[in-house]
Tab-separated table of C-alpha atoms and ligand atoms in Angstrom:
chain	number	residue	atom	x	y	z
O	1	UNK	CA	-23.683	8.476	-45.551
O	2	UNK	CA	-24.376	7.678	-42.049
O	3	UNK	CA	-25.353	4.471	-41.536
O	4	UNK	CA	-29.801	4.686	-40.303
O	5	UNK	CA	-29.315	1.294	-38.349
O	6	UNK	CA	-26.365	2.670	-36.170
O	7	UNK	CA	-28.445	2.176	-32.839
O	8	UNK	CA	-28.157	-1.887	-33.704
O	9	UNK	CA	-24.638	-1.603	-35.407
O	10	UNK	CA	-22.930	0.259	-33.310
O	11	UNK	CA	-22.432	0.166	-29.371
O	12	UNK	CA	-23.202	3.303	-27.219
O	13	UNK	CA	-19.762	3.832	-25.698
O	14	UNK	CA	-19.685	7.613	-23.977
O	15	UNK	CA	-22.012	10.300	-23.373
O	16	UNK	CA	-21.062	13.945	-24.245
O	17	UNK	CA	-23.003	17.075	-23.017
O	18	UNK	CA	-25.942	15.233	-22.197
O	19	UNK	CA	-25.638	12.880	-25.545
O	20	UNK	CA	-25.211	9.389	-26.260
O	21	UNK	CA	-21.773	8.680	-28.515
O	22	UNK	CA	-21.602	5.762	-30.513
O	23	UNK	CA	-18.437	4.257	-31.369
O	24	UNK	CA	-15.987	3.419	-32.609
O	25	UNK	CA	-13.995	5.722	-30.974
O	26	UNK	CA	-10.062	6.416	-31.507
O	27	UNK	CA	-9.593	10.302	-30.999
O	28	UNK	CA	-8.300	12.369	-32.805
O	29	UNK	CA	-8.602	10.409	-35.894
O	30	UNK	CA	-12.431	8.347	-35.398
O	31	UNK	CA	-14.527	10.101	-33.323
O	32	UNK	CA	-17.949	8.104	-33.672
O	33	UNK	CA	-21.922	9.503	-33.963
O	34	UNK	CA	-23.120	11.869	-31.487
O	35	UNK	CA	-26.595	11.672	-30.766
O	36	UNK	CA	-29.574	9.552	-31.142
O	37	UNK	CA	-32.619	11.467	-31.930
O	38	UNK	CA	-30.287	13.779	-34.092
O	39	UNK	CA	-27.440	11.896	-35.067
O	40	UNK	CA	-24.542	13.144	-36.264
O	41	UNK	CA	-21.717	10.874	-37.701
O	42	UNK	CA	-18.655	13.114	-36.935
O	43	UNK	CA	-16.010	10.815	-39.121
O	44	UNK	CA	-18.420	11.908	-41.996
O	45	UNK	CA	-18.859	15.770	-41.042
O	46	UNK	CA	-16.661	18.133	-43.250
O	47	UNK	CA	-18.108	21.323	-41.033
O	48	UNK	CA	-19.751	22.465	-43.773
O	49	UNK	CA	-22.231	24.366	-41.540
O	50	UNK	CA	-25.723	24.175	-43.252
O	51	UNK	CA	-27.152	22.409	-40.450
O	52	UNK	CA	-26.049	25.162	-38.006
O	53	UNK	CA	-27.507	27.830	-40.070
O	54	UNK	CA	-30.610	26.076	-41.017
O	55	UNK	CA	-31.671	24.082	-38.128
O	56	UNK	CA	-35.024	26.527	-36.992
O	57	UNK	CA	-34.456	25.810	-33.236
O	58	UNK	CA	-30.802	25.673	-33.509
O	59	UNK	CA	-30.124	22.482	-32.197
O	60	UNK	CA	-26.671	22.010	-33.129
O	61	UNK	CA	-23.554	23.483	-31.646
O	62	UNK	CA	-19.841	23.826	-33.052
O	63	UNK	CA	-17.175	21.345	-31.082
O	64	UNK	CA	-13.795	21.665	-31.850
O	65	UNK	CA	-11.914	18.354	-33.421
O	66	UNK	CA	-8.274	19.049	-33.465
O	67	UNK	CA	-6.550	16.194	-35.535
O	68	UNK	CA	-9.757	14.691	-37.134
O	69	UNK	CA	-8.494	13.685	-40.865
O	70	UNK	CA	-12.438	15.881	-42.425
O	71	UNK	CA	-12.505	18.613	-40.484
O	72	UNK	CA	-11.811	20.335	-37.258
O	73	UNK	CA	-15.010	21.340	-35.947
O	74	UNK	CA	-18.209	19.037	-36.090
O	75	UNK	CA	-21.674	20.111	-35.843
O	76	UNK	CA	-22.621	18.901	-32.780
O	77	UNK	CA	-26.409	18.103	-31.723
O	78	UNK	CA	-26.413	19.881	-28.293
O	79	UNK	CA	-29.807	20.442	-27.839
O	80	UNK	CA	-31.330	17.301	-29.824
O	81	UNK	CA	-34.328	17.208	-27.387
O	82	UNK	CA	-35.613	20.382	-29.040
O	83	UNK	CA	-35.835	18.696	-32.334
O	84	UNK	CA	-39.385	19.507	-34.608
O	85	UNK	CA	-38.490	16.955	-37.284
O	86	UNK	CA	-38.641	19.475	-40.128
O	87	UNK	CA	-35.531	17.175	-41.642
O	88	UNK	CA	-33.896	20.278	-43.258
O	89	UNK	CA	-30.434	19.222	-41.527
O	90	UNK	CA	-30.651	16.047	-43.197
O	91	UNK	CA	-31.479	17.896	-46.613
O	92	UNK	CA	-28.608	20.383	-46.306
O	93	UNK	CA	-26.051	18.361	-45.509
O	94	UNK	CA	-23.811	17.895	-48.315
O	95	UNK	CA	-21.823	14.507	-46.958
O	96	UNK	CA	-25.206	13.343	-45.834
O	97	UNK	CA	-23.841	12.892	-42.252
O	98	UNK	CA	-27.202	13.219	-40.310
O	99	UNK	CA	-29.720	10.809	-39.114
O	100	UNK	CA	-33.199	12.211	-37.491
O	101	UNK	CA	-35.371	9.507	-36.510
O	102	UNK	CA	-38.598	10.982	-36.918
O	103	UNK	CA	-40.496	7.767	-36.011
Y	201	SF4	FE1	-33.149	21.063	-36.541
Y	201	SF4	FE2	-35.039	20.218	-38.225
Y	201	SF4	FE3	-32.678	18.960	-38.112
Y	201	SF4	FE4	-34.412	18.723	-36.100
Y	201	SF4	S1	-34.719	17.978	-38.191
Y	201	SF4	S2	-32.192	19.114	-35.923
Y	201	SF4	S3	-35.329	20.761	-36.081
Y	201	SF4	S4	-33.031	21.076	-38.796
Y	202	F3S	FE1	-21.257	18.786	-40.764
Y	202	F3S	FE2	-23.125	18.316	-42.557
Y	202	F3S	FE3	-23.546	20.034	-40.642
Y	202	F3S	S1	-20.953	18.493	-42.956
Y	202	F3S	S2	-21.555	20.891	-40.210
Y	202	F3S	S3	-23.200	17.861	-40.375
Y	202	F3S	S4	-24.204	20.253	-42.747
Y	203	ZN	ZN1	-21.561	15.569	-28.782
């Protein structure tokens, strides 16, 4: 599961569409977490796609990941600022690869 103390274990090293990325990052193999709000861990995502279909304000976004060893396409949360906190991505996700820090 993604690791809920990633802001003090990990370092933010990039920023993608507007988002923080936390490493480590190695592409194509280790890609890091994108986000902070909505966190995703892509080295955990197997694009399983619940969180795209369920999110109510459709926060995340497919990105392809050519050469990543669980998947080649991670949800990504583009529009994390529009978050409610309803936590159904974090319920859905069957590799429990989400983080929403609802405060
Ligand atoms: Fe979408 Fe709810 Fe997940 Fe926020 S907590 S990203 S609103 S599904
Ligand atoms: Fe990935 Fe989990 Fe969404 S596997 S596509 S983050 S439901
Ligand atoms: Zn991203």
């Amino acid at each position: 599961a993604i690791d809920p103390q990633f802001h003090e274990n990990r370092d933010q090293i990039d920023e993608h569409e507007g988002h923080t990325v936390w490493g480590p990052v190695d592409e194509p193999e280790e890609l890091g977490i994108h986000g902070t709000h909505v966190a995703v861990d892509f080295d955990l995502c197997i694009a399983d796609g619940a969180c795209l279909e369920d999110c109510p304000v459709d926060v995340f976004e497919w990105v392809e990941t050519p050469g990543h060893p669980e998947s080649e396409e991670k949800a990504d949360p583009a529009n994390e600022a529009q978050c409610i906190d309803c936590m159904l991505c974090v319920d859905v996700c069957p590799v429990d690869a989400i983080d929403v820090d609802a405060g």
